C-alpha positions as a printed NumPy array, in Angstrom:
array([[-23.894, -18.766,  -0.557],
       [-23.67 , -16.722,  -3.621],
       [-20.459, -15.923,  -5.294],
       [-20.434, -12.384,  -4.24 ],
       [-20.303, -13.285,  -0.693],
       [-17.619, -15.743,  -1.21 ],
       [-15.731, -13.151,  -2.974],
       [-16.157, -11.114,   0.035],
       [-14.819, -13.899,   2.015],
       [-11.498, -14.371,  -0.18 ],
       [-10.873, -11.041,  -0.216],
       [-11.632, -10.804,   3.569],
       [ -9.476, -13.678,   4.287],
       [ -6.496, -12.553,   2.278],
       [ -6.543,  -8.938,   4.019],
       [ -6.715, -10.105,   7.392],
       [ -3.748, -13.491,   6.743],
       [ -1.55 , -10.475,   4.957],
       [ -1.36 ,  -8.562,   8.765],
       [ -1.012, -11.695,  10.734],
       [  3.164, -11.706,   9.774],
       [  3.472,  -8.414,  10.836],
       [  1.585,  -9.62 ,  14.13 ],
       [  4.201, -12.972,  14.841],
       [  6.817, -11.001,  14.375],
       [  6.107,  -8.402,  16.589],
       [  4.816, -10.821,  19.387],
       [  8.1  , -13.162,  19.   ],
       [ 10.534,  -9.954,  19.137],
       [  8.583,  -8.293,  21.601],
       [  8.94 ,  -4.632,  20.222],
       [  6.305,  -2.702,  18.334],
       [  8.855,   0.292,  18.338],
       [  8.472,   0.875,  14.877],
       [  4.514,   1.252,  14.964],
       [  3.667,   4.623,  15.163],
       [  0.595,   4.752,  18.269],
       [ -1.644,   7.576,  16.098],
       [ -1.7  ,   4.842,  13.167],
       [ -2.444,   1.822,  15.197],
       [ -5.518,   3.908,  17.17 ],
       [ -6.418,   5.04 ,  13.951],
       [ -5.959,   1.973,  11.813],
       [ -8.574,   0.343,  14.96 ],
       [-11.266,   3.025,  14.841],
       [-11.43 ,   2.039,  10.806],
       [-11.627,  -1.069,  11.441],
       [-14.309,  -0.902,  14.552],
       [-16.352,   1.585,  11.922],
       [-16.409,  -0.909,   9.603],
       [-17.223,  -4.03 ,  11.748],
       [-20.055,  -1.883,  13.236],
       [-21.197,  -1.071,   9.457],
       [-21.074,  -5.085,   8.406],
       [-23.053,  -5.696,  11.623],
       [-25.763,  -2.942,  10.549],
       [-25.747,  -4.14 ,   6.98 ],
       [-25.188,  -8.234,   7.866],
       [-22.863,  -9.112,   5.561],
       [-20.383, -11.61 ,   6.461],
       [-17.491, -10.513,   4.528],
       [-17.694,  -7.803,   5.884],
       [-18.106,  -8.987,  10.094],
       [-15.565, -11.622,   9.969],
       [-12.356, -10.44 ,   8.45 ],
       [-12.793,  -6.689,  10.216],
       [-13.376,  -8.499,  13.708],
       [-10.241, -10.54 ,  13.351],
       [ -8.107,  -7.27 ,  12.424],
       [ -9.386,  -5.397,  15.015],
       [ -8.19 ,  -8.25 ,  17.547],
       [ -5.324,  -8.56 ,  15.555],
       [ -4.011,  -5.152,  15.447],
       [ -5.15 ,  -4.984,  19.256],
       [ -2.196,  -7.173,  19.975],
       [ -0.22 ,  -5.328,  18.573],
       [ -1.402,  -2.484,  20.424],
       [ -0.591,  -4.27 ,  23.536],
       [  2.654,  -5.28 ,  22.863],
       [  3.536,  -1.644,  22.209],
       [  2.477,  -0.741,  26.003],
       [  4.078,  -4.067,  27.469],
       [  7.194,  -3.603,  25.775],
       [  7.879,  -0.19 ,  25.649]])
């Protein structure tokens, strides 16, 4: 692996673990009340555009951090409609 591509995956890494407190605490209080529903759809099709752009161009960094935000933010998506 070259260093750009573990770069990539730092960076990647770091993006993705910075939304996953925002995620626990919205699971463990059960209230996404505060997420406004045109940001979270359009925060998702970002993030789907990009995935679909790592998976045309292969790159890893790219995939990987963008796939677990999407399911991430998903989550959160469906905590908005269970809870509301």
């Amino acid at each position: 692996m070259d260093f750009l591509t573990i770069l990539g995956l730092i960076a990647g890494t770091l993006t993705t673990l910075s939304f996953l407190p925002q995620v626990i605490k919205t699971w463990q209080s059960k209230s996404a009340k505060d997420f406004s529903f045109g940001m979270l759809i359009t925060f998702s099709l970002g993030i789907f555009l990009w995935l679909v752009y790592g998976i045309g161009k292969n790159e890893l960094p790219i995939i990987l951090p963008n796939f677990v935000t999407l399911v991430l933010n998903s989550l959160i998506i469906l905590i908005k409609f269970k809870y509301r």
